[in-house]
mmCIF file with all atom_site columns, C-alpha atoms in Angstrom:
data_model
loop_
_atom_site.group_PDB
_atom_site.id
_atom_site.type_symbol
_atom_site.label_atom_id
_atom_site.label_alt_id
_atom_site.label_comp_id
_atom_site.label_asym_id
_atom_site.label_entity_id
_atom_site.label_seq_id
_atom_site.pdbx_PDB_ins_code
_atom_site.Cartn_x
_atom_site.Cartn_y
_atom_site.Cartn_z
_atom_site.occupancy
_atom_site.B_iso_or_equiv
_atom_site.pdbx_formal_charge
_atom_site.auth_seq_id
_atom_site.auth_comp_id
_atom_site.auth_asym_id
_atom_site.auth_atom_id
_atom_site.pdbx_PDB_model_num
ATOM 1   C CA . MET V 1 1   ? -16.701 -10.505 -2.465  1.00 0.00 ? 1   MET V CA 1
ATOM 2   C CA . LYS V 1 2   ? -12.951 -10.910 -2.925  1.00 0.00 ? 2   LYS V CA 1
ATOM 3   C CA . TYR V 1 3   ? -10.818 -7.859  -3.690  1.00 0.00 ? 3   TYR V CA 1
ATOM 4   C CA . ARG V 1 4   ? -7.257  -7.417  -4.919  1.00 0.00 ? 4   ARG V CA 1
ATOM 5   C CA . ARG V 1 5   ? -5.297  -5.586  -2.242  1.00 0.00 ? 5   ARG V CA 1
ATOM 6   C CA . TYR V 1 6   ? -3.710  -3.173  -4.729  1.00 0.00 ? 6   TYR V CA 1
ATOM 7   C CA . GLY V 1 7   ? -6.629  -3.005  -7.144  1.00 0.00 ? 7   GLY V CA 1
ATOM 8   C CA . LYS V 1 8   ? -6.502  -3.636  -10.857 1.00 0.00 ? 8   LYS V CA 1
ATOM 9   C CA . PHE V 1 9   ? -3.003  -4.218  -12.215 1.00 0.00 ? 9   PHE V CA 1
ATOM 10  C CA . HIS V 1 10  ? -1.722  -1.482  -14.548 1.00 0.00 ? 10  HIS V CA 1
ATOM 11  C CA . LEU V 1 11  ? 1.593   -1.863  -16.373 1.00 0.00 ? 11  LEU V CA 1
ATOM 12  C CA . ARG V 1 12  ? 2.202   1.904   -16.277 1.00 0.00 ? 12  ARG V CA 1
ATOM 13  C CA . ASP V 1 13  ? 2.379   1.908   -12.474 1.00 0.00 ? 13  ASP V CA 1
ATOM 14  C CA . TYR V 1 14  ? 5.632   -0.067  -12.675 1.00 0.00 ? 14  TYR V CA 1
ATOM 15  C CA . ALA V 1 15  ? 7.238   1.786   -15.590 1.00 0.00 ? 15  ALA V CA 1
ATOM 16  C CA . SER V 1 16  ? 10.502  2.392   -13.717 1.00 0.00 ? 16  SER V CA 1
ATOM 17  C CA . ALA V 1 17  ? 10.847  -1.332  -13.033 1.00 0.00 ? 17  ALA V CA 1
ATOM 18  C CA . TRP V 1 18  ? 10.138  -2.277  -16.653 1.00 0.00 ? 18  TRP V CA 1
ATOM 19  C CA . PHE V 1 19  ? 12.823  0.129   -17.903 1.00 0.00 ? 19  PHE V CA 1
ATOM 20  C CA . ALA V 1 20  ? 15.329  -1.308  -15.418 1.00 0.00 ? 20  ALA V CA 1
ATOM 21  C CA . ILE V 1 21  ? 14.444  -4.894  -16.370 1.00 0.00 ? 21  ILE V CA 1
ATOM 22  C CA . VAL V 1 22  ? 14.819  -4.148  -20.104 1.00 0.00 ? 22  VAL V CA 1
ATOM 23  C CA . PHE V 1 23  ? 18.199  -2.483  -19.469 1.00 0.00 ? 23  PHE V CA 1
ATOM 24  C CA . LEU V 1 24  ? 19.439  -5.442  -17.408 1.00 0.00 ? 24  LEU V CA 1
ATOM 25  C CA . PHE V 1 25  ? 18.150  -7.884  -20.024 1.00 0.00 ? 25  PHE V CA 1
ATOM 26  C CA . VAL V 1 26  ? 20.108  -6.032  -22.740 1.00 0.00 ? 26  VAL V CA 1
ATOM 27  C CA . LEU V 1 27  ? 23.215  -6.297  -20.543 1.00 0.00 ? 27  LEU V CA 1
ATOM 28  C CA . LEU V 1 28  ? 22.625  -10.036 -20.256 1.00 0.00 ? 28  LEU V CA 1
ATOM 29  C CA . VAL V 1 29  ? 22.280  -10.470 -24.032 1.00 0.00 ? 29  VAL V CA 1
ATOM 30  C CA . VAL V 1 30  ? 25.428  -8.433  -24.656 1.00 0.00 ? 30  VAL V CA 1
ATOM 31  C CA . GLY V 1 31  ? 27.222  -10.508 -22.034 1.00 0.00 ? 31  GLY V CA 1
ATOM 32  C CA . PHE V 1 32  ? 26.248  -13.772 -23.695 1.00 0.00 ? 32  PHE V CA 1
ATOM 33  C CA . LEU V 1 33  ? 27.227  -12.501 -27.150 1.00 0.00 ? 33  LEU V CA 1
ATOM 34  C CA . THR V 1 34  ? 30.646  -11.357 -25.923 1.00 0.00 ? 34  THR V CA 1
ATOM 35  C CA . ASP V 1 35  ? 31.362  -14.563 -23.961 1.00 0.00 ? 35  ASP V CA 1
ATOM 36  C CA . THR V 1 36  ? 31.423  -12.747 -20.611 1.00 0.00 ? 36  THR V CA 1
ATOM 37  C CA . GLN V 1 37  ? 32.265  -15.042 -17.714 1.00 0.00 ? 37  GLN V CA 1
ATOM 38  C CA . PHE V 1 38  ? 29.118  -16.629 -16.341 1.00 0.00 ? 38  PHE V CA 1
ATOM 39  C CA . TYR V 1 39  ? 29.503  -15.432 -12.742 1.00 0.00 ? 39  TYR V CA 1
ATOM 40  C CA . LEU V 1 40  ? 29.385  -11.805 -13.965 1.00 0.00 ? 40  LEU V CA 1
ATOM 41  C CA . LEU V 1 41  ? 26.032  -12.482 -15.619 1.00 0.00 ? 41  LEU V CA 1
ATOM 42  C CA . ILE V 1 42  ? 24.505  -13.854 -12.428 1.00 0.00 ? 42  ILE V CA 1
ATOM 43  C CA . TRP V 1 43  ? 24.038  -10.388 -10.874 1.00 0.00 ? 43  TRP V CA 1
ATOM 44  C CA . PRO V 1 44  ? 21.857  -8.825  -13.597 1.00 0.00 ? 44  PRO V CA 1
ATOM 45  C CA . LEU V 1 45  ? 19.868  -12.069 -13.771 1.00 0.00 ? 45  LEU V CA 1
ATOM 46  C CA . LEU V 1 46  ? 19.257  -11.996 -10.006 1.00 0.00 ? 46  LEU V CA 1
ATOM 47  C CA . LEU V 1 47  ? 18.265  -8.326  -10.179 1.00 0.00 ? 47  LEU V CA 1
ATOM 48  C CA . ILE V 1 48  ? 15.738  -9.061  -12.924 1.00 0.00 ? 48  ILE V CA 1
ATOM 49  C CA . MET V 1 49  ? 14.231  -11.877 -10.850 1.00 0.00 ? 49  MET V CA 1
ATOM 50  C CA . HIS V 1 50  ? 14.183  -9.688  -7.740  1.00 0.00 ? 50  HIS V CA 1
ATOM 51  C CA . MET V 1 51  ? 12.384  -6.808  -9.509  1.00 0.00 ? 51  MET V CA 1
ATOM 52  C CA . ALA V 1 52  ? 9.872   -9.123  -11.164 1.00 0.00 ? 52  ALA V CA 1
ATOM 53  C CA . TRP V 1 53  ? 9.138   -10.693 -7.760  1.00 0.00 ? 53  TRP V CA 1
ATOM 54  C CA . SER V 1 54  ? 8.713   -7.241  -6.178  1.00 0.00 ? 54  SER V CA 1
ATOM 55  C CA . ILE V 1 55  ? 5.888   -6.592  -8.641  1.00 0.00 ? 55  ILE V CA 1
ATOM 56  C CA . TYR V 1 56  ? 4.258   -10.024 -8.598  1.00 0.00 ? 56  TYR V CA 1
ATOM 57  C CA . LYS V 1 57  ? 4.294   -10.651 -4.821  1.00 0.00 ? 57  LYS V CA 1
ATOM 58  C CA . PRO V 1 58  ? 2.140   -7.755  -3.628  1.00 0.00 ? 58  PRO V CA 1
ATOM 59  C CA . ASN V 1 59  ? -0.210  -7.963  -6.614  1.00 0.00 ? 59  ASN V CA 1
ATOM 60  C CA . SER V 1 60  ? -0.984  -11.610 -5.882  1.00 0.00 ? 60  SER V CA 1
ATOM 61  C CA . GLU V 1 61  ? -2.583  -10.686 -2.543  1.00 0.00 ? 61  GLU V CA 1
ATOM 62  C CA . CYS V 1 62  ? -6.372  -10.656 -2.219  1.00 0.00 ? 62  CYS V CA 1
ATOM 63  C CA . PHE V 1 63  ? -8.714  -10.184 0.720   1.00 0.00 ? 63  PHE V CA 1
ATOM 64  C CA . LEU V 1 64  ? -12.352 -10.205 1.707   1.00 0.00 ? 64  LEU V CA 1
ATOM 65  C CA . ILE V 1 65  ? -14.208 -8.473  4.511   1.00 0.00 ? 65  ILE V CA 1
ATOM 66  C CA . SER V 1 66  ? -16.778 -10.539 6.383   1.00 0.00 ? 66  SER V CA 1
ATOM 67  C CA . GLY V 1 67  ? -18.275 -9.043  9.520   1.00 0.00 ? 67  GLY V CA 1
ATOM 68  C CA . ASP V 1 68  ? -15.418 -8.132  11.839  1.00 0.00 ? 68  ASP V CA 1
ATOM 69  C CA . THR V 1 69  ? -12.799 -10.219 10.031  1.00 0.00 ? 69  THR V CA 1
ATOM 70  C CA . ILE V 1 70  ? -10.489 -9.593  7.097   1.00 0.00 ? 70  ILE V CA 1
ATOM 71  C CA . THR V 1 71  ? -9.354  -12.795 5.367   1.00 0.00 ? 71  THR V CA 1
ATOM 72  C CA . ILE V 1 72  ? -6.076  -12.278 3.506   1.00 0.00 ? 72  ILE V CA 1
ATOM 73  C CA . MET V 1 73  ? -5.196  -14.714 0.713   1.00 0.00 ? 73  MET V CA 1
ATOM 74  C CA . GLN V 1 74  ? -1.928  -15.086 -1.147  1.00 0.00 ? 74  GLN V CA 1
ATOM 75  C CA . GLY V 1 75  ? -1.442  -18.314 -3.048  1.00 0.00 ? 75  GLY V CA 1
ATOM 76  C CA . ARG V 1 76  ? -2.285  -21.143 -0.656  1.00 0.00 ? 76  ARG V CA 1
ATOM 77  C CA . ARG V 1 77  ? -1.656  -19.015 2.397   1.00 0.00 ? 77  ARG V CA 1
ATOM 78  C CA . LYS V 1 78  ? -4.609  -17.597 4.310   1.00 0.00 ? 78  LYS V CA 1
ATOM 79  C CA . GLN V 1 79  ? -4.555  -15.255 7.273   1.00 0.00 ? 79  GLN V CA 1
ATOM 80  C CA . LYS V 1 80  ? -7.390  -13.791 9.292   1.00 0.00 ? 80  LYS V CA 1
ATOM 81  C CA . VAL V 1 81  ? -7.189  -10.349 10.881  1.00 0.00 ? 81  VAL V CA 1
ATOM 82  C CA . SER V 1 82  ? -9.784  -8.980  13.284  1.00 0.00 ? 82  SER V CA 1
ATOM 83  C CA . ILE V 1 83  ? -11.239 -5.550  12.650  1.00 0.00 ? 83  ILE V CA 1
ATOM 84  C CA . PRO V 1 84  ? -11.438 -3.580  15.917  1.00 0.00 ? 84  PRO V CA 1
ATOM 85  C CA . SER V 1 85  ? -14.881 -2.417  17.032  1.00 0.00 ? 85  SER V CA 1
ATOM 86  C CA . GLU V 1 86  ? -13.379 1.066   17.409  1.00 0.00 ? 86  GLU V CA 1
ATOM 87  C CA . LEU V 1 87  ? -10.922 2.110   14.775  1.00 0.00 ? 87  LEU V CA 1
ATOM 88  C CA . THR V 1 88  ? -9.133  4.908   12.986  1.00 0.00 ? 88  THR V CA 1
ATOM 89  C CA . LEU V 1 89  ? -9.164  4.983   9.192   1.00 0.00 ? 89  LEU V CA 1
ATOM 90  C CA . VAL V 1 90  ? -6.559  6.917   7.225   1.00 0.00 ? 90  VAL V CA 1
ATOM 91  C CA . VAL V 1 91  ? -7.201  7.734   3.586   1.00 0.00 ? 91  VAL V CA 1
ATOM 92  C CA . SER V 1 92  ? -3.951  8.326   1.708   1.00 0.00 ? 92  SER V CA 1
ATOM 93  C CA . TYR V 1 93  ? -2.270  8.138   -1.658  1.00 0.00 ? 93  TYR V CA 1
ATOM 94  C CA . ALA V 1 94  ? -1.808  4.581   -2.897  1.00 0.00 ? 94  ALA V CA 1
ATOM 95  C CA . ASP V 1 95  ? 1.539   2.934   -3.516  1.00 0.00 ? 95  ASP V CA 1
ATOM 96  C CA . VAL V 1 96  ? 3.192   -0.475  -3.472  1.00 0.00 ? 96  VAL V CA 1
ATOM 97  C CA . CYS V 1 97  ? 6.321   -1.046  -1.411  1.00 0.00 ? 97  CYS V CA 1
ATOM 98  C CA . HIS V 1 98  ? 8.471   -4.127  -1.969  1.00 0.00 ? 98  HIS V CA 1
ATOM 99  C CA . PRO V 1 99  ? 7.584   -6.564  0.855   1.00 0.00 ? 99  PRO V CA 1
ATOM 100 C CA . LEU V 1 100 ? 11.266  -7.076  1.775   1.00 0.00 ? 100 LEU V CA 1
ATOM 101 C CA . ALA V 1 101 ? 11.866  -3.325  1.996   1.00 0.00 ? 101 ALA V CA 1
ATOM 102 C CA . LYS V 1 102 ? 9.059   -2.468  4.413   1.00 0.00 ? 102 LYS V CA 1
ATOM 103 C CA . ARG V 1 103 ? 10.086  -0.751  7.616   1.00 0.00 ? 103 ARG V CA 1
ATOM 104 C CA . ILE V 1 104 ? 13.747  -0.524  6.560   1.00 0.00 ? 104 ILE V CA 1
ATOM 105 C CA . SER V 1 105 ? 13.828  3.202   5.905   1.00 0.00 ? 105 SER V CA 1
ATOM 106 C CA . ASP V 1 106 ? 11.634  6.161   5.030   1.00 0.00 ? 106 ASP V CA 1
ATOM 107 C CA . GLY V 1 107 ? 13.269  6.401   1.606   1.00 0.00 ? 107 GLY V CA 1
ATOM 108 C CA . ASN V 1 108 ? 12.083  3.100   0.187   1.00 0.00 ? 108 ASN V CA 1
ATOM 109 C CA . PRO V 1 109 ? 11.554  3.192   -3.575  1.00 0.00 ? 109 PRO V CA 1
ATOM 110 C CA . ASN V 1 110 ? 7.801   2.651   -3.989  1.00 0.00 ? 110 ASN V CA 1
ATOM 111 C CA . TYR V 1 111 ? 5.581   2.227   -7.025  1.00 0.00 ? 111 TYR V CA 1
ATOM 112 C CA . ILE V 1 112 ? 2.975   5.015   -7.083  1.00 0.00 ? 112 ILE V CA 1
ATOM 113 C CA . LEU V 1 113 ? -0.531  3.894   -8.090  1.00 0.00 ? 113 LEU V CA 1
ATOM 114 C CA . LYS V 1 114 ? -1.721  6.966   -9.941  1.00 0.00 ? 114 LYS V CA 1
ATOM 115 C CA . GLY V 1 115 ? -5.309  8.120   -9.639  1.00 0.00 ? 115 GLY V CA 1
ATOM 116 C CA . ARG V 1 116 ? -6.115  5.830   -6.707  1.00 0.00 ? 116 ARG V CA 1
ATOM 117 C CA . TYR V 1 117 ? -6.316  6.166   -2.947  1.00 0.00 ? 117 TYR V CA 1
ATOM 118 C CA . ALA V 1 118 ? -5.642  3.725   -0.134  1.00 0.00 ? 118 ALA V CA 1
ATOM 119 C CA . ILE V 1 119 ? -7.425  3.028   3.141   1.00 0.00 ? 119 ILE V CA 1
ATOM 120 C CA . SER V 1 120 ? -5.352  2.084   6.187   1.00 0.00 ? 120 SER V CA 1
ATOM 121 C CA . ILE V 1 121 ? -7.077  0.510   9.197   1.00 0.00 ? 121 ILE V CA 1
ATOM 122 C CA . LEU V 1 122 ? -5.623  1.378   12.603  1.00 0.00 ? 122 LEU V CA 1
ATOM 123 C CA . GLN V 1 123 ? -6.603  0.772   16.186  1.00 0.00 ? 123 GLN V CA 1
ATOM 124 C CA . LYS V 1 124 ? -8.606  3.633   17.679  1.00 0.00 ? 124 LYS V CA 1
ATOM 125 C CA . MET V 1 125 ? -6.342  6.341   19.073  1.00 0.00 ? 125 MET V CA 1
ATOM 126 C CA . PRO V 1 126 ? -6.568  10.050  19.900  1.00 0.00 ? 126 PRO V CA 1
ATOM 127 C CA . LEU V 1 127 ? -6.691  12.184  16.777  1.00 0.00 ? 127 LEU V CA 1
ATOM 128 C CA . GLU V 1 128 ? -3.694  14.235  17.934  1.00 0.00 ? 128 GLU V CA 1
ATOM 129 C CA . THR V 1 129 ? -1.601  11.061  18.265  1.00 0.00 ? 129 THR V CA 1
ATOM 130 C CA . ALA V 1 130 ? -2.483  9.834   14.777  1.00 0.00 ? 130 ALA V CA 1
ATOM 131 C CA . LEU V 1 131 ? -1.743  13.212  13.185  1.00 0.00 ? 131 LEU V CA 1
ATOM 132 C CA . ALA V 1 132 ? 1.556   13.557  15.038  1.00 0.00 ? 132 ALA V CA 1
ATOM 133 C CA . ARG V 1 133 ? 2.677   10.179  13.654  1.00 0.00 ? 133 ARG V CA 1
ATOM 134 C CA . LEU V 1 134 ? 1.566   11.024  10.118  1.00 0.00 ? 134 LEU V CA 1
ATOM 135 C CA . HIS V 1 135 ? 3.294   14.415  10.123  1.00 0.00 ? 135 HIS V CA 1
ATOM 136 C CA . ARG V 1 136 ? 6.469   13.520  12.004  1.00 0.00 ? 136 ARG V CA 1
ATOM 137 C CA . ASN V 1 137 ? 8.655   13.382  8.877   1.00 0.00 ? 137 ASN V CA 1
ATOM 138 C CA . TYR V 1 138 ? 7.269   16.676  7.556   1.00 0.00 ? 138 TYR V CA 1
ATOM 139 C CA . THR V 1 139 ? 6.139   14.975  4.360   1.00 0.00 ? 139 THR V CA 1
ATOM 140 C CA . ARG V 1 140 ? 3.497   16.832  2.360   1.00 0.00 ? 140 ARG V CA 1
ATOM 141 C CA . LYS V 1 141 ? 1.846   13.642  1.089   1.00 0.00 ? 141 LYS V CA 1
ATOM 142 C CA . TYR V 1 142 ? 1.546   10.310  2.847   1.00 0.00 ? 142 TYR V CA 1
ATOM 143 C CA . SER V 1 143 ? 0.771   6.930   1.308   1.00 0.00 ? 143 SER V CA 1
ATOM 144 C CA . ASN V 1 144 ? -0.343  3.563   2.676   1.00 0.00 ? 144 ASN V CA 1
ATOM 145 C CA . SER V 1 145 ? 3.306   2.454   2.887   1.00 0.00 ? 145 SER V CA 1
ATOM 146 C CA . THR V 1 146 ? 4.328   5.497   4.939   1.00 0.00 ? 146 THR V CA 1
ATOM 147 C CA . VAL V 1 147 ? 1.232   5.072   7.137   1.00 0.00 ? 147 VAL V CA 1
ATOM 148 C CA . GLU V 1 148 ? 2.296   1.489   7.878   1.00 0.00 ? 148 GLU V CA 1
ATOM 149 C CA . ALA V 1 149 ? 5.840   2.624   8.664   1.00 0.00 ? 149 ALA V CA 1
ATOM 150 C CA . CYS V 1 150 ? 4.584   5.385   10.994  1.00 0.00 ? 150 CYS V CA 1
ATOM 151 C CA . PHE V 1 151 ? 2.651   3.131   13.365  1.00 0.00 ? 151 PHE V CA 1
ATOM 152 C CA . ASP V 1 152 ? 3.702   0.238   15.576  1.00 0.00 ? 152 ASP V CA 1
ATOM 153 C CA . LYS V 1 153 ? 2.521   -3.236  14.641  1.00 0.00 ? 153 LYS V CA 1
ATOM 154 C CA . TYR V 1 154 ? -0.008  -3.395  17.464  1.00 0.00 ? 154 TYR V CA 1
ATOM 155 C CA . LEU V 1 155 ? -1.693  -0.229  16.143  1.00 0.00 ? 155 LEU V CA 1
ATOM 156 C CA . TYR V 1 156 ? -1.626  -1.089  12.445  1.00 0.00 ? 156 TYR V CA 1
ATOM 157 C CA . VAL V 1 157 ? -4.234  -3.569  11.155  1.00 0.00 ? 157 VAL V CA 1
ATOM 158 C CA . TYR V 1 158 ? -4.274  -3.581  7.339   1.00 0.00 ? 158 TYR V CA 1
ATOM 159 C CA . SER V 1 159 ? -4.375  -1.367  4.252   1.00 0.00 ? 159 SER V CA 1
ATOM 160 C CA . PHE V 1 160 ? -5.636  -1.673  0.701   1.00 0.00 ? 160 PHE V CA 1
ATOM 161 C CA . VAL V 1 161 ? -6.404  0.355   -2.401  1.00 0.00 ? 161 VAL V CA 1
ATOM 162 C CA . GLY V 1 162 ? -9.904  1.532   -1.717  1.00 0.00 ? 162 GLY V CA 1
ATOM 163 C CA . ASN V 1 163 ? -13.158 2.252   -3.436  1.00 0.00 ? 163 ASN V CA 1
ATOM 164 C CA . GLN V 1 164 ? -16.458 3.622   -2.190  1.00 0.00 ? 164 GLN V CA 1
ATOM 165 C CA . GLU V 1 165 ? -18.026 0.187   -1.643  1.00 0.00 ? 165 GLU V CA 1
ATOM 166 C CA . MET V 1 166 ? -15.206 -0.997  0.639   1.00 0.00 ? 166 MET V CA 1
ATOM 167 C CA . LEU V 1 167 ? -15.141 2.280   2.551   1.00 0.00 ? 167 LEU V CA 1
ATOM 168 C CA . ASP V 1 168 ? -18.909 2.120   3.169   1.00 0.00 ? 168 ASP V CA 1
ATOM 169 C CA . LYS V 1 169 ? -18.567 -1.474  4.389   1.00 0.00 ? 169 LYS V CA 1
ATOM 170 C CA . LEU V 1 170 ? -15.900 -0.480  6.907   1.00 0.00 ? 170 LEU V CA 1
ATOM 171 C CA . LEU V 1 171 ? -17.845 2.531   8.163   1.00 0.00 ? 171 LEU V CA 1
ATOM 172 C CA . ALA V 1 172 ? -21.115 0.624   8.618   1.00 0.00 ? 172 ALA V CA 1
ATOM 173 C CA . ASP V 1 173 ? -22.084 0.135   12.279  1.00 0.00 ? 173 ASP V CA 1
ATOM 174 C CA . ARG V 1 174 ? -18.587 0.869   13.592  1.00 0.00 ? 174 ARG V CA 1
ATOM 175 C CA . ASN V 1 175 ? -17.331 3.517   15.958  1.00 0.00 ? 175 ASN V CA 1
ATOM 176 C CA . CYS V 1 176 ? -14.549 5.086   13.971  1.00 0.00 ? 176 CYS V CA 1
ATOM 177 C CA . GLN V 1 177 ? -12.836 8.280   13.040  1.00 0.00 ? 177 GLN V CA 1
ATOM 178 C CA . ILE V 1 178 ? -11.462 8.917   9.579   1.00 0.00 ? 178 ILE V CA 1
ATOM 179 C CA . ILE V 1 179 ? -8.582  11.122  8.498   1.00 0.00 ? 179 ILE V CA 1
ATOM 180 C CA . ILE V 1 180 ? -8.701  12.391  4.910   1.00 0.00 ? 180 ILE V CA 1
ATOM 181 C CA . PRO V 1 181 ? -6.045  14.592  3.280   1.00 0.00 ? 181 PRO V CA 1
ATOM 182 C CA . GLU V 1 182 ? -7.564  17.732  1.844   1.00 0.00 ? 182 GLU V CA 1
ATOM 183 C CA . THR V 1 183 ? -6.218  16.882  -1.632  1.00 0.00 ? 183 THR V CA 1
ATOM 184 C CA . LEU V 1 184 ? -8.131  13.552  -1.723  1.00 0.00 ? 184 LEU V CA 1
ATOM 185 C CA . LEU V 1 185 ? -11.462 14.817  -0.424  1.00 0.00 ? 185 LEU V CA 1
ATOM 186 C CA . ASN V 1 186 ? -12.969 15.129  -3.910  1.00 0.00 ? 186 ASN V CA 1
ATOM 187 C CA . GLN V 1 187 ? -12.409 11.396  -4.570  1.00 0.00 ? 187 GLN V CA 1
ATOM 188 C CA . ILE V 1 188 ? -14.567 10.226  -1.668  1.00 0.00 ? 188 ILE V CA 1
ATOM 189 C CA . SER V 1 189 ? -18.282 10.494  -0.984  1.00 0.00 ? 189 SER V CA 1
ATOM 190 C CA . ILE V 1 190 ? -18.848 10.706  2.749   1.00 0.00 ? 190 ILE V CA 1
ATOM 191 C CA . ASN V 1 191 ? -21.357 12.311  5.102   1.00 0.00 ? 191 ASN V CA 1
ATOM 192 C CA . LEU V 1 192 ? -19.247 14.760  7.099   1.00 0.00 ? 192 LEU V CA 1
ATOM 193 C CA . HIS V 1 193 ? -22.049 15.266  9.636   1.00 0.00 ? 193 HIS V CA 1
ATOM 194 C CA . GLN V 1 194 ? -22.723 11.624  10.531  1.00 0.00 ? 194 GLN V CA 1
ATOM 195 C CA . ILE V 1 195 ? -19.134 10.378  10.806  1.00 0.00 ? 195 ILE V CA 1
ATOM 196 C CA . ASN V 1 196 ? -16.190 11.663  12.832  1.00 0.00 ? 196 ASN V CA 1
ATOM 197 C CA . VAL V 1 197 ? -14.113 13.039  9.949   1.00 0.00 ? 197 VAL V CA 1
ATOM 198 C CA . HIS V 1 198 ? -10.931 15.081  10.153  1.00 0.00 ? 198 HIS V CA 1
ATOM 199 C CA . ILE V 1 199 ? -9.832  16.897  6.997   1.00 0.00 ? 199 ILE V CA 1
ATOM 200 C CA . ASP V 1 200 ? -6.033  17.065  7.039   1.00 0.00 ? 200 ASP V CA 1
ATOM 201 C CA . THR V 1 201 ? -5.651  20.578  5.695   1.00 0.00 ? 201 THR V CA 1
ATOM 202 C CA . GLY V 1 202 ? -2.554  21.222  3.617   1.00 0.00 ? 202 GLY V CA 1
ATOM 203 C CA . TYR V 1 203 ? -1.902  17.528  2.924   1.00 0.00 ? 203 TYR V CA 1
#
């Protein structure tokens, strides 16, 4: 079954972008009505296109999990990523970071996906190492974008907005540990006695 990487699209998740786009569009209309020189109108037009692309690009990505492979699809492009036999899963808050802004800084403006959680797949590592990376910026909440920024490329595999079905599929017949923030524990059904689970208290 194919899934959307960031789940169902909700207009409200991108409210800040819509307000900015409307404001820039009004500036464009005023510019045209007042015969503003064309080169001055290029910048708001480019910003509108850039913001619209920052919403469309990530939401066009889909994937499917088949055995030990994740197939990522975006338009005509397909990419296959292997799921390690031993892995670390991090449950976090869900957000969308503009693809061009990833890994630039810790202060990237992200779109928060309210009421949803994300699952990040990492190579297996000691629990202390994973927690040290997640907590190194002293943030009280971490999201899938900050998880990706915290780990080197060879440790990070993939992330997506999760649901119980996808989580169960990843946990099935795999040697893995899972890190769950205390504040998200009530959103997930998991057998704490059969799986190596760490509850990240205070996060």
